[in-house]
Amino acid sequence: MTDQANTPVAKKLFIKTYGCQMNVYDSQRMAEAMGAEGYVLTEDQSEADMVLLNTCHIREKAAEKLYSDLGRLKPLKAEKPDLKIGVAGCVAQAEGEEIIRRMPVVDLVVGPQTYHRLPAMVRGEAPKILTDFPEEDKFDHLPARRATRRAPAAFLTVQEGCDKFCAFCVVPYTRGSEVSRPVERIMREARDLVERGVREITLLGQNVNGWHGAGEDGREWGFGRLIRALGDLDGLDRIRYTTSHPNDMADDLISAHRDVPQLMPYLHLPVQSGSDRILKAMNRKHTAETYLRLIDRIRDARPDIMLTSDFIVGFPGETDEDHQATLDLVAKVNFGTAFSFKYSPRPGTPAYERAEVDSAVADQRLQDLQALLTRQQKAAQEGMVGRTLGVLFEKPGRNEGQMIGKSDYLHSVFVDAPEAQVGDLVQVRIVGSASNSLQGELAA
Ligand code: SAH
Ligand code: SF4
Ligand code: F3S
């Protein structure tokens, strides 16, 4: 959707994004950077002049997907020798030149902190492999976000990297150490987005609530203060953020959930396990009890908040008792939804060499946990029926006159609203709950 007025023949770029929302955001920024080079996005890989795979390294399966996708690209490259194939993201960072060695069809490998140089790489004016952590800030070298038309909900990366070093996790190695973007840049990007019709912004970071920086008043701001400043931005109706670490939930952030009406009543707060022994082995630096007390304080500030989380089952050393402690924690908190994963040993992480839990046992634990989480998710959804909620329309539905939007709690809601347009934020009465969505009616 980039303005192409000055470019005679547009080349076509196909991007496939794996992994987390930060990759989704990075893919958009790479598309914008390539847009300035005359590339337009295509949904059809077979007509592409360039294919860019923006990869995830978090679990083995995620990383292996890259190689099966590259295998499938071989015939296309044989047919079209000029086709450029680029690998970006966290596998690019972790494996670097190994990717080209294993898959010679790949032309370029670019890490998450160097992708502002992608246009130069494509022009042949920069090395084919760029995976350093440069001193310069890539955001200073990317085109301003004014250039593109916007959907009503957008991502905005405010913080990158991680210094927490959980024993299972590759992120501190693939994304580097924690860096917060300056307030003034964040506010400028938010204003640009709002001017282009964005009404909801999700602030992104691997430890987004650990964001801090010098504020517009010259004082050191924490993340709560940043949210308050965004709450004062005219035209920005909804604010969300993800992902947070429990140890970075400062008082000012918790009270922002009470004070800032634009801040949606939804919080993703990964806990990983309910067993103190396992939390310690994971290097999470909190206990089940401190997590539960934190949840109490958050619910005191915002009683209607919906909580979601991430869990890992089968971490090395996990016993039946440890697993039961996780189920107990889940029962106590009552999550709106949650992601749960079977532990995947990742090369280079502290837990990699540790003895693994029997795979069948881990599978069973995952099933038990998911059954419980699914019951909670269903109950949370059904609890919405009868309530009137804000819904931001994001696209037309399949049926005539139907709109699909997101509720305050991030549920997808289908509404018959023939007069409505994408970008409308309306009050909707929830009348039904299906497996992965809600039905609503426009409130009078
Ligand atoms: N920065 C975020 C998210 C990290 S990755 C955070 O701290 O919460 C998203 C989720 O993937 C993690 O919360 C964890 O549940 C899961 N994950 C990370 N490494 C994993 C591994 N080696 N095996 C299985 N799941 C993993
Ligand atoms: Fe990974 Fe832990 Fe950092 Fe999250 S906090 S990115 S799980 S190391
Ligand atoms: Fe995956 Fe990298 Fe995100 S490893 S989860 S894409 S930070």
CSV table of C-alpha atoms and ligand atoms in Angstrom, one decimal:
chain,number,residue,atom,x,y,z
A,1,MET,CA,0.0,0.0,0.0
A,2,THR,CA,3.0,2.3,-0.3
A,3,ASP,CA,2.6,5.4,-2.5
A,4,GLN,CA,4.3,4.4,-5.8
A,5,ALA,CA,3.8,7.7,-7.7
A,6,ASN,CA,7.5,8.2,-8.6
A,7,THR,CA,8.5,4.6,-9.5
A,8,PRO,CA,8.0,3.4,-13.0
A,9,VAL,CA,8.0,-0.4,-12.7
A,10,ALA,CA,7.2,-1.7,-9.2
A,11,LYS,CA,9.0,-4.8,-8.1
A,12,LYS,CA,7.1,-7.3,-6.0
A,13,LEU,CA,8.0,-8.3,-2.4
A,14,PHE,CA,6.6,-11.3,-0.6
A,15,ILE,CA,7.1,-11.3,3.2
A,16,LYS,CA,6.4,-14.3,5.4
A,17,THR,CA,6.4,-13.5,9.1
A,18,TYR,CA,6.9,-16.1,11.8
A,19,GLY,CA,7.1,-15.6,15.6
A,20,CYS,CA,6.0,-12.8,17.8
A,21,GLN,CA,4.4,-9.3,17.3
A,22,MET,CA,7.8,-7.7,17.2
A,23,ASN,CA,8.5,-9.6,14.0
A,24,VAL,CA,5.1,-8.5,12.6
A,25,TYR,CA,6.2,-4.9,13.3
A,26,ASP,CA,9.7,-5.4,11.9
A,27,SER,CA,8.1,-6.9,8.7
A,28,GLN,CA,6.0,-3.7,8.3
A,29,ARG,CA,9.1,-1.6,8.7
A,30,MET,CA,11.1,-3.7,6.2
A,31,ALA,CA,8.2,-3.4,3.8
A,32,GLU,CA,8.2,0.4,4.2
A,33,ALA,CA,12.0,0.5,3.7
A,34,MET,CA,11.7,-1.6,0.6
A,35,GLY,CA,8.7,0.5,-0.6
A,36,ALA,CA,11.1,3.5,-0.8
A,37,GLU,CA,13.2,1.3,-3.2
A,38,GLY,CA,10.2,0.7,-5.5
A,39,TYR,CA,9.0,-2.6,-4.1
A,40,VAL,CA,5.3,-3.2,-3.5
A,41,LEU,CA,4.0,-6.0,-1.3
A,42,THR,CA,2.4,-9.1,-2.9
A,43,GLU,CA,0.4,-11.9,-1.3
A,44,ASP,CA,1.4,-14.3,-4.1
A,45,GLN,CA,4.8,-15.7,-3.6
A,46,SER,CA,5.0,-17.0,-7.2
A,47,GLU,CA,4.9,-13.5,-8.7
A,48,ALA,CA,7.5,-12.1,-6.3
A,49,ASP,CA,10.8,-10.5,-7.3
A,50,MET,CA,12.0,-10.9,-3.7
A,51,VAL,CA,10.9,-13.3,-1.0
A,52,LEU,CA,11.8,-12.3,2.6
A,53,LEU,CA,11.3,-14.8,5.4
A,54,ASN,CA,11.2,-13.0,8.8
A,55,THR,CA,12.0,-15.9,11.2
A,56,CYS,CA,11.6,-17.0,14.8
A,57,HIS,CA,14.1,-19.0,16.8
A,58,ILE,CA,12.2,-19.5,20.1
A,59,ARG,CA,11.5,-23.3,19.7
A,60,GLU,CA,13.1,-25.9,17.5
A,61,LYS,CA,10.0,-26.3,15.4
A,62,ALA,CA,9.8,-22.6,14.7
A,63,ALA,CA,13.4,-22.5,13.5
A,64,GLU,CA,13.1,-25.7,11.4
A,65,LYS,CA,10.1,-24.2,9.5
A,66,LEU,CA,12.6,-21.8,7.8
A,67,TYR,CA,14.4,-24.7,6.2
A,68,SER,CA,11.3,-26.5,4.9
A,69,ASP,CA,10.1,-23.2,3.5
A,70,LEU,CA,13.5,-22.6,1.8
A,71,GLY,CA,13.4,-26.1,0.4
A,72,ARG,CA,10.1,-25.3,-1.2
A,73,LEU,CA,11.5,-22.1,-2.7
A,74,LYS,CA,14.2,-24.0,-4.7
A,75,PRO,CA,12.0,-24.7,-7.8
A,76,LEU,CA,10.8,-21.0,-7.9
A,77,LYS,CA,14.4,-19.8,-7.8
A,78,ALA,CA,15.3,-22.3,-10.6
A,79,GLU,CA,12.5,-20.9,-12.7
A,80,LYS,CA,13.4,-17.3,-11.9
A,81,PRO,CA,17.1,-16.9,-11.4
A,82,ASP,CA,16.8,-13.2,-10.6
A,83,LEU,CA,14.5,-13.9,-7.6
A,84,LYS,CA,16.1,-12.6,-4.4
A,85,ILE,CA,15.6,-14.6,-1.2
A,86,GLY,CA,16.3,-13.0,2.1
A,87,VAL,CA,16.2,-14.4,5.6
A,88,ALA,CA,15.6,-11.9,8.4
A,89,GLY,CA,14.7,-12.2,12.1
A,90,CYS,CA,15.9,-14.3,15.0
A,91,VAL,CA,17.1,-17.4,13.0
A,92,ALA,CA,19.1,-15.0,10.9
A,93,GLN,CA,20.7,-13.6,14.0
A,94,ALA,CA,21.3,-16.9,15.6
A,95,GLU,CA,22.6,-18.9,12.6
A,96,GLY,CA,24.1,-16.2,10.3
A,97,GLU,CA,26.1,-17.5,7.4
A,98,GLU,CA,25.3,-21.1,8.4
A,99,ILE,CA,21.9,-20.5,6.6
A,100,ILE,CA,23.6,-19.8,3.3
A,101,ARG,CA,25.9,-22.7,3.7
A,102,ARG,CA,23.0,-25.0,4.3
A,103,MET,CA,20.7,-23.4,1.8
A,104,PRO,CA,22.6,-21.7,-1.1
A,105,VAL,CA,19.4,-20.4,-2.6
A,106,VAL,CA,19.5,-17.7,0.1
A,107,ASP,CA,20.9,-14.3,-1.1
A,108,LEU,CA,20.8,-12.2,2.1
A,109,VAL,CA,20.8,-12.8,5.8
A,110,VAL,CA,19.8,-9.8,8.0
A,111,GLY,CA,19.4,-9.6,11.8
A,112,PRO,CA,16.7,-7.8,13.8
A,113,GLN,CA,19.0,-4.9,14.6
A,114,THR,CA,20.4,-4.3,11.1
A,115,TYR,CA,17.4,-4.4,8.8
A,116,HIS,CA,17.6,-0.7,8.1
A,117,ARG,CA,20.4,-1.7,5.7
A,118,LEU,CA,18.2,-4.2,3.8
A,119,PRO,CA,17.8,-1.8,0.8
A,120,ALA,CA,21.5,-1.3,0.5
A,121,MET,CA,22.0,-5.1,0.8
A,122,VAL,CA,19.5,-5.7,-2.1
A,123,ARG,CA,21.3,-3.0,-4.2
A,124,GLY,CA,24.6,-4.9,-3.6
A,125,GLU,CA,26.0,-2.0,-1.6
A,126,ALA,CA,26.3,-3.8,1.7
A,127,PRO,CA,27.5,-7.2,2.8
A,128,LYS,CA,25.2,-10.2,2.1
A,129,ILE,CA,25.2,-11.1,5.8
A,130,LEU,CA,24.6,-8.5,8.4
A,131,THR,CA,23.9,-9.7,11.9
A,132,ASP,CA,26.0,-7.4,14.2
A,133,PHE,CA,24.5,-5.3,16.9
A,134,PRO,CA,25.4,-1.9,15.5
A,135,GLU,CA,25.9,1.3,17.6
A,136,GLU,CA,23.5,3.2,15.3
A,137,ASP,CA,19.8,2.9,16.0
A,138,LYS,CA,18.0,1.3,13.0
A,139,PHE,CA,14.9,3.4,13.7
A,140,ASP,CA,16.9,6.5,12.8
A,141,HIS,CA,17.6,5.1,9.3
A,142,LEU,CA,14.1,3.8,8.4
A,143,PRO,CA,11.5,5.9,6.5
A,144,ALA,CA,9.0,7.8,8.7
A,145,ARG,CA,5.8,6.0,9.2
A,146,ARG,CA,3.7,8.7,7.5
A,147,ALA,CA,4.3,7.1,4.2
A,148,THR,CA,1.7,4.4,4.4
A,149,ARG,CA,-2.0,4.2,4.9
A,150,ARG,CA,-2.9,2.4,8.1
A,151,ALA,CA,-5.3,-0.2,9.5
A,152,PRO,CA,-7.1,1.2,12.7
A,153,ALA,CA,-4.9,-0.9,15.0
A,154,ALA,CA,-1.1,-0.7,14.9
A,155,PHE,CA,2.0,-2.0,16.6
A,156,LEU,CA,4.7,0.3,17.9
A,157,THR,CA,8.0,-1.1,19.2
A,158,VAL,CA,9.2,0.9,22.2
A,159,GLN,CA,11.7,-1.5,23.7
A,160,GLU,CA,13.8,-4.3,22.4
A,161,GLY,CA,16.0,-7.0,23.7
A,162,CYS,CA,16.2,-8.8,27.0
A,163,ASP,CA,18.7,-8.9,30.0
A,164,LYS,CA,16.7,-11.4,32.0
A,165,PHE,CA,18.3,-14.6,30.7
A,166,CYS,CA,15.6,-17.1,31.5
A,167,ALA,CA,17.4,-20.4,31.3
A,168,PHE,CA,15.4,-21.7,28.4
A,169,CYS,CA,15.2,-18.6,26.2
A,170,VAL,CA,17.1,-17.5,23.1
A,171,VAL,CA,15.8,-13.9,23.0
A,172,PRO,CA,18.7,-12.3,24.9
A,173,TYR,CA,21.0,-13.8,22.3
A,174,THR,CA,18.9,-13.1,19.2
A,175,ARG,CA,17.7,-9.6,20.1
A,176,GLY,CA,20.6,-8.4,22.3
A,177,SER,CA,20.4,-6.4,25.5
A,178,GLU,CA,17.5,-4.3,26.6
A,179,VAL,CA,17.2,-0.9,24.8
A,180,SER,CA,14.4,1.6,25.3
A,181,ARG,CA,13.5,4.0,22.5
A,182,PRO,CA,13.4,7.7,23.5
A,183,VAL,CA,10.1,9.2,24.5
A,184,GLU,CA,10.2,11.9,21.8
A,185,ARG,CA,10.6,9.3,19.0
A,186,ILE,CA,7.8,7.1,20.4
A,187,MET,CA,5.5,10.1,20.7
A,188,ARG,CA,6.3,11.2,17.1
A,189,GLU,CA,5.6,7.7,15.7
A,190,ALA,CA,2.4,7.5,17.7
A,191,ARG,CA,1.2,10.9,16.4
A,192,ASP,CA,2.1,9.9,12.8
A,193,LEU,CA,0.1,6.7,13.3
A,194,VAL,CA,-2.9,8.6,14.7
A,195,GLU,CA,-2.8,11.1,11.8
A,196,ARG,CA,-3.0,8.1,9.4
A,197,GLY,CA,-6.2,6.9,11.1
A,198,VAL,CA,-4.9,4.6,13.8
A,199,ARG,CA,-7.1,4.5,16.9
A,200,GLU,CA,-5.4,1.7,18.8
A,201,ILE,CA,-1.7,1.2,19.5
A,202,THR,CA,-0.1,-1.8,21.0
A,203,LEU,CA,3.3,-1.0,22.5
A,204,LEU,CA,5.7,-3.8,21.9
A,205,GLY,CA,8.9,-5.0,23.6
A,206,GLN,CA,10.3,-8.3,24.8
A,207,ASN,CA,10.2,-6.6,28.2
A,208,VAL,CA,7.9,-3.8,27.3
A,209,ASN,CA,7.1,-2.8,30.9
A,210,GLY,CA,10.9,-2.5,31.6
A,211,TRP,CA,10.9,0.5,29.2
A,212,HIS,CA,12.3,3.7,30.7
A,213,GLY,CA,13.8,6.9,29.4
A,214,ALA,CA,14.3,10.6,29.7
A,215,GLY,CA,10.8,12.2,29.4
A,216,GLU,CA,9.7,15.4,27.7
A,217,ASP,CA,10.0,17.1,31.1
A,218,GLY,CA,13.7,16.0,31.4
A,219,ARG,CA,12.9,13.6,34.2
A,220,GLU,CA,13.4,9.8,34.0
A,221,TRP,CA,10.1,8.2,33.0
A,222,GLY,CA,8.9,4.7,33.7
A,223,PHE,CA,6.5,2.8,31.4
A,224,GLY,CA,3.5,3.9,33.4
A,225,ARG,CA,4.4,7.6,32.7
A,226,LEU,CA,4.7,6.8,29.0
A,227,ILE,CA,1.3,5.3,28.9
A,228,ARG,CA,-0.1,8.4,30.7
A,229,ALA,CA,1.5,10.6,28.0
A,230,LEU,CA,-0.1,8.5,25.2
A,231,GLY,CA,-3.4,8.7,27.1
A,232,ASP,CA,-3.2,12.5,26.5
A,233,LEU,CA,-2.8,12.1,22.7
A,234,ASP,CA,-6.0,13.2,20.9
A,235,GLY,CA,-7.4,10.6,18.6
A,236,LEU,CA,-5.7,7.6,20.3
A,237,ASP,CA,-8.6,5.7,21.8
A,238,ARG,CA,-7.0,2.4,22.8
A,239,ILE,CA,-3.6,1.5,24.3
A,240,ARG,CA,-2.3,-2.0,24.8
A,241,TYR,CA,1.2,-3.4,25.5
A,242,THR,CA,3.0,-6.7,25.3
A,243,THR,CA,5.0,-8.6,26.6
A,244,SER,CA,5.6,-7.9,30.3
A,245,HIS,CA,7.8,-9.5,32.9
A,246,PRO,CA,6.2,-9.8,36.4
A,247,ASN,CA,9.3,-8.2,38.0
A,248,ASP,CA,8.9,-5.0,36.0
A,249,MET,CA,5.3,-4.3,37.0
A,250,ALA,CA,6.0,-1.0,38.7
A,251,ASP,CA,3.4,0.7,41.0
A,252,ASP,CA,3.0,3.5,38.5
A,253,LEU,CA,2.1,1.0,35.7
A,254,ILE,CA,-0.4,-0.8,37.9
A,255,SER,CA,-2.1,2.5,38.8
A,256,ALA,CA,-2.1,3.5,35.2
A,257,HIS,CA,-4.5,0.6,34.7
A,258,ARG,CA,-6.9,2.4,37.1
A,259,ASP,CA,-6.3,6.0,35.9
A,260,VAL,CA,-5.9,5.8,32.1
A,261,PRO,CA,-9.3,5.0,30.4
A,262,GLN,CA,-7.6,4.3,27.0
A,263,LEU,CA,-5.5,1.5,28.6
A,264,MET,CA,-7.5,-1.6,27.8
A,265,PRO,CA,-8.4,-4.0,30.6
A,266,TYR,CA,-6.2,-6.8,29.3
A,267,LEU,CA,-2.7,-7.9,30.4
A,268,HIS,CA,-0.4,-10.6,29.1
A,269,LEU,CA,1.8,-11.5,32.0
A,270,PRO,CA,3.8,-14.7,31.4
A,271,VAL,CA,4.6,-16.8,34.5
A,272,GLN,CA,5.9,-20.0,32.8
A,273,SER,CA,5.4,-22.3,35.9
A,274,GLY,CA,3.6,-22.4,39.3
A,275,SER,CA,6.5,-24.3,41.0
A,276,ASP,CA,9.0,-22.3,42.9
A,277,ARG,CA,11.6,-25.0,42.3
A,278,ILE,CA,11.1,-24.8,38.6
A,279,LEU,CA,10.9,-21.0,38.5
A,280,LYS,CA,14.3,-20.9,40.2
A,281,ALA,CA,15.7,-23.4,37.8
A,282,MET,CA,14.3,-21.2,35.0
A,283,ASN,CA,16.0,-18.2,36.5
A,284,ARG,CA,12.7,-16.3,36.5
A,285,LYS,CA,13.6,-14.5,39.8
A,286,HIS,CA,10.1,-14.5,41.2
A,287,THR,CA,8.0,-17.1,43.0
A,288,ALA,CA,4.4,-18.3,42.5
A,289,GLU,CA,3.4,-16.4,45.6
A,290,THR,CA,4.9,-13.1,44.4
A,291,TYR,CA,3.1,-13.6,41.1
A,292,LEU,CA,-0.2,-14.2,42.8
A,293,ARG,CA,0.2,-11.2,45.1
A,294,LEU,CA,1.0,-9.1,42.0
A,295,ILE,CA,-2.2,-10.3,40.3
A,296,ASP,CA,-4.1,-9.2,43.4
A,297,ARG,CA,-2.7,-5.7,43.2
A,298,ILE,CA,-3.4,-5.4,39.5
A,299,ARG,CA,-7.0,-6.6,40.1
A,300,ASP,CA,-7.4,-4.1,42.9
A,301,ALA,CA,-6.4,-1.3,40.5
A,302,ARG,CA,-8.6,-2.7,37.6
A,303,PRO,CA,-11.1,-5.3,38.8
A,304,ASP,CA,-12.4,-6.1,35.3
A,305,ILE,CA,-8.9,-6.8,33.8
A,306,MET,CA,-8.5,-10.0,31.8
A,307,LEU,CA,-5.2,-11.8,32.4
A,308,THR,CA,-3.4,-14.0,30.0
A,309,SER,CA,0.0,-15.8,30.3
A,310,ASP,CA,2.6,-18.2,28.8
A,311,PHE,CA,3.5,-21.6,30.3
A,312,ILE,CA,6.3,-24.1,29.6
A,313,VAL,CA,5.7,-27.7,30.6
A,314,GLY,CA,8.4,-30.4,30.8
A,315,PHE,CA,11.2,-28.0,31.8
A,316,PRO,CA,14.3,-30.1,32.9
A,317,GLY,CA,13.7,-31.5,36.4
A,318,GLU,CA,9.9,-30.9,36.4
A,319,THR,CA,8.2,-33.5,38.5
A,320,ASP,CA,4.5,-34.4,38.7
A,321,GLU,CA,4.4,-32.3,41.9
A,322,ASP,CA,5.8,-29.3,40.1
A,323,HIS,CA,3.3,-29.7,37.3
A,324,GLN,CA,0.5,-29.9,39.9
A,325,ALA,CA,1.7,-26.6,41.3
A,326,THR,CA,1.3,-25.0,37.8
A,327,LEU,CA,-2.3,-26.4,37.5
A,328,ASP,CA,-3.0,-25.0,41.0
A,329,LEU,CA,-1.7,-21.5,40.1
A,330,VAL,CA,-3.8,-21.5,36.9
A,331,ALA,CA,-6.9,-22.5,39.0
A,332,LYS,CA,-6.2,-19.6,41.4
A,333,VAL,CA,-5.6,-16.9,38.8
A,334,ASN,CA,-8.3,-17.9,36.3
A,335,PHE,CA,-6.8,-16.7,33.0
A,336,GLY,CA,-8.8,-15.3,30.0
A,337,THR,CA,-6.6,-17.3,27.7
A,338,ALA,CA,-3.0,-18.5,27.7
A,339,PHE,CA,-0.3,-20.0,25.5
A,340,SER,CA,1.4,-23.2,26.7
A,341,PHE,CA,4.4,-24.9,25.2
A,342,LYS,CA,6.3,-28.1,25.6
A,343,TYR,CA,9.9,-27.2,26.5
A,344,SER,CA,12.2,-27.1,23.6
A,345,PRO,CA,16.0,-27.2,24.3
A,346,ARG,CA,17.7,-24.4,22.5
A,347,PRO,CA,21.4,-24.4,21.7
A,348,GLY,CA,23.4,-21.8,23.6
A,349,THR,CA,20.9,-21.4,26.5
A,350,PRO,CA,21.8,-22.5,30.1
A,351,ALA,CA,19.2,-25.2,30.2
A,352,TYR,CA,20.3,-26.8,26.9
A,353,GLU,CA,22.5,-29.5,28.4
A,354,ARG,CA,20.1,-30.4,31.3
A,355,ALA,CA,18.4,-33.8,31.3
A,356,GLU,CA,15.1,-33.7,29.6
A,357,VAL,CA,11.7,-34.8,31.0
A,358,ASP,CA,10.4,-37.9,29.2
A,359,SER,CA,8.7,-36.7,26.1
A,360,ALA,CA,5.4,-38.7,26.5
A,361,VAL,CA,5.1,-37.4,30.1
A,362,ALA,CA,5.6,-33.8,28.9
A,363,ASP,CA,3.0,-34.3,26.2
A,364,GLN,CA,0.5,-35.5,28.8
A,365,ARG,CA,1.2,-32.5,31.0
A,366,LEU,CA,0.7,-30.2,28.1
A,367,GLN,CA,-2.7,-31.8,27.4
A,368,ASP,CA,-3.8,-31.5,31.0
A,369,LEU,CA,-2.7,-27.9,31.2
A,370,GLN,CA,-4.3,-27.0,27.9
A,371,ALA,CA,-7.6,-28.7,28.9
A,372,LEU,CA,-7.7,-26.5,32.0
A,373,LEU,CA,-6.8,-23.3,30.2
A,374,THR,CA,-9.4,-24.0,27.5
A,375,ARG,CA,-12.1,-24.3,30.1
A,376,GLN,CA,-11.1,-21.0,31.6
A,377,GLN,CA,-11.0,-19.4,28.1
A,378,LYS,CA,-14.5,-20.7,27.3
A,379,ALA,CA,-15.8,-19.4,30.7
A,380,ALA,CA,-14.2,-16.0,30.1
A,381,GLN,CA,-15.8,-15.7,26.7
A,382,GLU,CA,-19.2,-16.8,27.9
A,383,GLY,CA,-18.9,-14.3,30.8
A,384,MET,CA,-18.9,-11.6,28.1
A,385,VAL,CA,-22.4,-12.5,26.9
A,386,GLY,CA,-24.9,-9.8,28.1
A,387,ARG,CA,-22.1,-7.2,28.6
A,388,THR,CA,-21.8,-4.0,26.4
A,389,LEU,CA,-18.2,-3.5,25.2
A,390,GLY,CA,-16.3,-1.2,22.9
A,391,VAL,CA,-15.5,-2.9,19.6
A,392,LEU,CA,-13.1,-1.4,17.0
A,393,PHE,CA,-14.0,-2.6,13.5
A,394,GLU,CA,-11.0,-3.9,11.7
A,395,LYS,CA,-12.5,-5.6,8.6
A,396,PRO,CA,-15.8,-6.5,6.9
A,397,GLY,CA,-17.0,-10.0,7.7
A,398,ARG,CA,-18.0,-12.7,5.1
A,399,ASN,CA,-21.7,-12.0,5.4
A,400,GLU,CA,-23.3,-9.0,3.7
A,401,GLY,CA,-23.3,-6.0,6.1
A,402,GLN,CA,-21.2,-7.8,8.7
A,403,MET,CA,-18.2,-6.3,10.5
A,404,ILE,CA,-15.4,-8.0,12.5
A,405,GLY,CA,-13.7,-6.1,15.3
A,406,LYS,CA,-11.8,-6.5,18.5
A,407,SER,CA,-13.4,-6.0,21.9
A,408,ASP,CA,-11.8,-4.2,24.8
A,409,TYR,CA,-10.6,-7.7,25.9
A,410,LEU,CA,-9.2,-8.5,22.4
A,411,HIS,CA,-11.9,-11.1,21.5
A,412,SER,CA,-13.0,-11.1,17.9
A,413,VAL,CA,-16.6,-9.9,17.6
A,414,PHE,CA,-18.9,-10.4,14.6
A,415,VAL,CA,-21.5,-7.6,14.3
A,416,ASP,CA,-24.2,-6.9,11.8
A,417,ALA,CA,-23.5,-3.2,11.0
A,418,PRO,CA,-24.3,-2.4,7.4
A,419,GLU,CA,-23.7,1.4,7.9
A,420,ALA,CA,-20.4,1.0,9.7
A,421,GLN,CA,-16.9,1.4,8.4
A,422,VAL,CA,-13.6,-0.1,9.2
A,423,GLY,CA,-12.1,2.1,11.9
A,424,ASP,CA,-15.4,2.8,13.7
A,425,LEU,CA,-15.2,2.2,17.5
A,426,VAL,CA,-18.7,1.4,18.7
A,427,GLN,CA,-20.6,0.1,21.7
A,428,VAL,CA,-21.7,-3.5,21.1
A,429,ARG,CA,-23.9,-5.8,23.2
A,430,ILE,CA,-22.4,-9.3,23.3
A,431,VAL,CA,-25.2,-11.8,22.5
A,432,GLY,CA,-23.3,-15.1,21.9
A,433,SER,CA,-20.1,-16.9,22.2
A,434,ALA,CA,-18.6,-19.4,19.6
A,435,SER,CA,-15.4,-21.3,19.9
A,436,ASN,CA,-13.0,-18.5,18.9
A,437,SER,CA,-15.2,-15.4,18.7
A,438,LEU,CA,-18.2,-13.5,20.0
A,439,GLN,CA,-21.4,-12.3,18.4
A,440,GLY,CA,-22.6,-8.8,19.1
A,441,GLU,CA,-25.4,-6.3,18.3
A,442,LEU,CA,-24.9,-2.6,18.0
A,443,ALA,CA,-26.0,-1.1,21.3
A,444,ALA,CA,-28.8,1.5,20.9
B,1,SAH,N1,9.6,-11.8,26.3
B,1,SAH,C1,8.5,-12.5,26.5
B,1,SAH,C2,8.2,-13.7,25.6
B,1,SAH,C3,9.3,-14.6,25.2
B,1,SAH,S1,9.0,-15.8,24.0
B,1,SAH,C4,8.5,-13.0,28.0
B,1,SAH,O1,9.4,-12.9,28.7
B,1,SAH,O2,7.4,-13.4,28.4
B,1,SAH,C5,7.3,-16.3,24.3
B,1,SAH,C6,7.1,-17.5,25.1
B,1,SAH,O3,7.7,-18.6,24.5
B,1,SAH,C7,7.7,-17.5,26.5
B,1,SAH,O4,6.9,-16.8,27.4
B,1,SAH,C8,7.8,-19.0,26.8
B,1,SAH,O5,6.6,-19.4,27.4
B,1,SAH,C9,7.9,-19.6,25.4
B,1,SAH,N2,9.3,-20.1,25.3
B,1,SAH,C10,10.5,-19.4,25.2
B,1,SAH,N3,11.5,-20.3,25.1
B,1,SAH,C11,11.0,-21.5,25.0
B,1,SAH,C12,11.6,-22.8,24.9
B,1,SAH,N4,12.9,-23.0,24.9
B,1,SAH,N5,10.8,-23.9,24.9
B,1,SAH,C13,9.4,-23.8,25.0
B,1,SAH,N6,8.8,-22.6,25.1
B,1,SAH,C14,9.6,-21.5,25.1
B,2,SF4,FE1,13.1,-14.8,27.2
B,2,SF4,FE2,12.9,-14.5,29.8
B,2,SF4,FE3,13.7,-12.5,28.4
B,2,SF4,FE4,11.2,-13.2,28.2
B,2,SF4,S1,12.2,-12.4,30.0
B,2,SF4,S2,12.5,-12.7,26.5
B,2,SF4,S3,11.3,-15.5,28.5
B,2,SF4,S4,14.8,-14.4,28.7
B,3,F3S,FE1,10.7,-15.5,18.0
B,3,F3S,FE2,12.5,-13.7,18.0
B,3,F3S,FE3,10.1,-13.1,18.6
B,3,F3S,S1,12.8,-15.7,18.6
B,3,F3S,S2,9.4,-14.9,19.6
B,3,F3S,S3,10.7,-13.8,16.7
B,3,F3S,S4,11.9,-12.2,19.5
